[in-house]
Structure formats: C-alpha cells, structure tokens
mmCIF file of C-alpha atoms in Angstrom:
data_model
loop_
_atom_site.group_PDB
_atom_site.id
_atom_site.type_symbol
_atom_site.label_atom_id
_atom_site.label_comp_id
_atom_site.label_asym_id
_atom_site.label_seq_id
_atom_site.Cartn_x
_atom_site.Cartn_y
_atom_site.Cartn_z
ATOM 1 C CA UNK A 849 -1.964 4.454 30.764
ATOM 2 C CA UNK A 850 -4.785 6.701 32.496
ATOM 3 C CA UNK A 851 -7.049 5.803 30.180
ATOM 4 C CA UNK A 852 -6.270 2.209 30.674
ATOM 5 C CA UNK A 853 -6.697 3.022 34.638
ATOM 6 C CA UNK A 854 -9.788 4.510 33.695
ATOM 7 C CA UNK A 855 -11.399 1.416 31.880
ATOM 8 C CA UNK A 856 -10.904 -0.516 35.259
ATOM 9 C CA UNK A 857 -14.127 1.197 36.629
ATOM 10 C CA UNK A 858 -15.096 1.660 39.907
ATOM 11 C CA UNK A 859 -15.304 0.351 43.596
ATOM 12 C CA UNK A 860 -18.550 1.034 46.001
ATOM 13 C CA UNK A 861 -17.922 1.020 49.316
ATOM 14 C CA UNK A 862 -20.841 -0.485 50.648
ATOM 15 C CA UNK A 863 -21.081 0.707 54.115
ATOM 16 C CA UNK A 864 -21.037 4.760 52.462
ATOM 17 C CA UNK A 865 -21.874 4.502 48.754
ATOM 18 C CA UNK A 866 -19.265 6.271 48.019
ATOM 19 C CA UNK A 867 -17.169 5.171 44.507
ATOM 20 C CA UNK A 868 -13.189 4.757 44.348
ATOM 21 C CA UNK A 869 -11.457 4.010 41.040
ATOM 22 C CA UNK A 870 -10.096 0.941 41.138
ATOM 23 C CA UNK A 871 -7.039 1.449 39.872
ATOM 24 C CA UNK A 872 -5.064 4.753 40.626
ATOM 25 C CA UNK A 873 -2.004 5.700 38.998
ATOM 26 C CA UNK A 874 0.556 8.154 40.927
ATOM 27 C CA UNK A 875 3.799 9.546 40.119
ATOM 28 C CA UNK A 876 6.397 10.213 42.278
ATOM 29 C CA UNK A 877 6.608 14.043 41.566
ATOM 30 C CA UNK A 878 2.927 13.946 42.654
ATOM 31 C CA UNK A 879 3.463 12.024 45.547
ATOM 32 C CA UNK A 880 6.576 14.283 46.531
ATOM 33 C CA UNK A 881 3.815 17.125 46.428
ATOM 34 C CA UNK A 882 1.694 15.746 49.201
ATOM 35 C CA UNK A 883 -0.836 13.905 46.705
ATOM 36 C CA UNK A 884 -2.396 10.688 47.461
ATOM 37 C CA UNK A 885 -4.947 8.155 46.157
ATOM 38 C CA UNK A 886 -8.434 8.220 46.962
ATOM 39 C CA UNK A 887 -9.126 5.971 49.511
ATOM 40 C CA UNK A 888 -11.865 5.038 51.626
ATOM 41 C CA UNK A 889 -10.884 6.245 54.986
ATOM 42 C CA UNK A 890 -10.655 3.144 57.771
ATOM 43 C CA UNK A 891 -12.812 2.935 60.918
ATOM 44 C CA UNK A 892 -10.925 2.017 63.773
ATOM 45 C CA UNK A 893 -13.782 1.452 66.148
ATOM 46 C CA UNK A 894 -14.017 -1.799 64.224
ATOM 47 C CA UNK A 895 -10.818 -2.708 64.754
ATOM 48 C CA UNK A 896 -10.616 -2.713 68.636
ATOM 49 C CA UNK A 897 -10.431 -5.594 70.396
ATOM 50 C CA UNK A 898 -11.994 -6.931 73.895
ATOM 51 C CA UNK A 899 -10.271 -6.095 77.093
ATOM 52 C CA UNK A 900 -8.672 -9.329 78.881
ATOM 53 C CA UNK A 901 -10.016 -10.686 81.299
ATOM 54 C CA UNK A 902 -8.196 -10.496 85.359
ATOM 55 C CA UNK A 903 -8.078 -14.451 86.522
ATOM 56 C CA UNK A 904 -5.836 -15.078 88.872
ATOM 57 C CA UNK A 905 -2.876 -17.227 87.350
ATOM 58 C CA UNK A 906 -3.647 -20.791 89.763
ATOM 59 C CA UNK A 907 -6.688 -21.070 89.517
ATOM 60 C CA UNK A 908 -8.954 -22.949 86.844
ATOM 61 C CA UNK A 909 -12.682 -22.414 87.286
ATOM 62 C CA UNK A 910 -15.055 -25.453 87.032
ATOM 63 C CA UNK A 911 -17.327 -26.839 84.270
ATOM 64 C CA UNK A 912 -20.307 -27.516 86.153
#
C-alpha cells in the first residue's frame, strides 16, 4: 500500500517550492501518537476579509 502511495508522486506548492506527497497513508496507532500528514501550512492573512462599512440604516446615497 505505501508503495502504491508512493507511485502517486508529488505536489509543489507553488507559492514555497516546497513538495508534499500526494497521497499520505496514516494509521490510527500513528495518529493516536501525535503524528500527522505533511501539509502545507495555511496563510491566514489571505483569508481575511474587508471591514464593513458604517452607513447609516435610512439613508441611500445617490448615483450622480
């Protein structure tokens, strides 16, 4: 099964470079140890979103 895993290849990230397997194969004695698959870690500054903007509730500004 590893070796099938294996044969998958790899993932670039293409902001880092860096190279993932594609296919990762756990089992739950190693995840009950504290081990977990290589991922690329996620960058939350990416994820934010705009602030809102304050308009009063009323009124509707104008086109022109």
């Amino acid at each position: 099964m590893e070796r099938d895993a294996a044969a998958v290849g790899l993932w670039e990230n293409p902001t880092t470079g860096r190279k993932y397997p594609r296919l990762q194969i756990l089992t739950l004695a190693e995840i009950f140890q504290g081990k977990r698959p290589n991922i690329p870690l996620m960058d939350l500054n990416t994820a934010k979103s705009a602030k809102r903007e304050d308009m009063d509730a009323g009124k509707q500004g104008s086109l022109l």
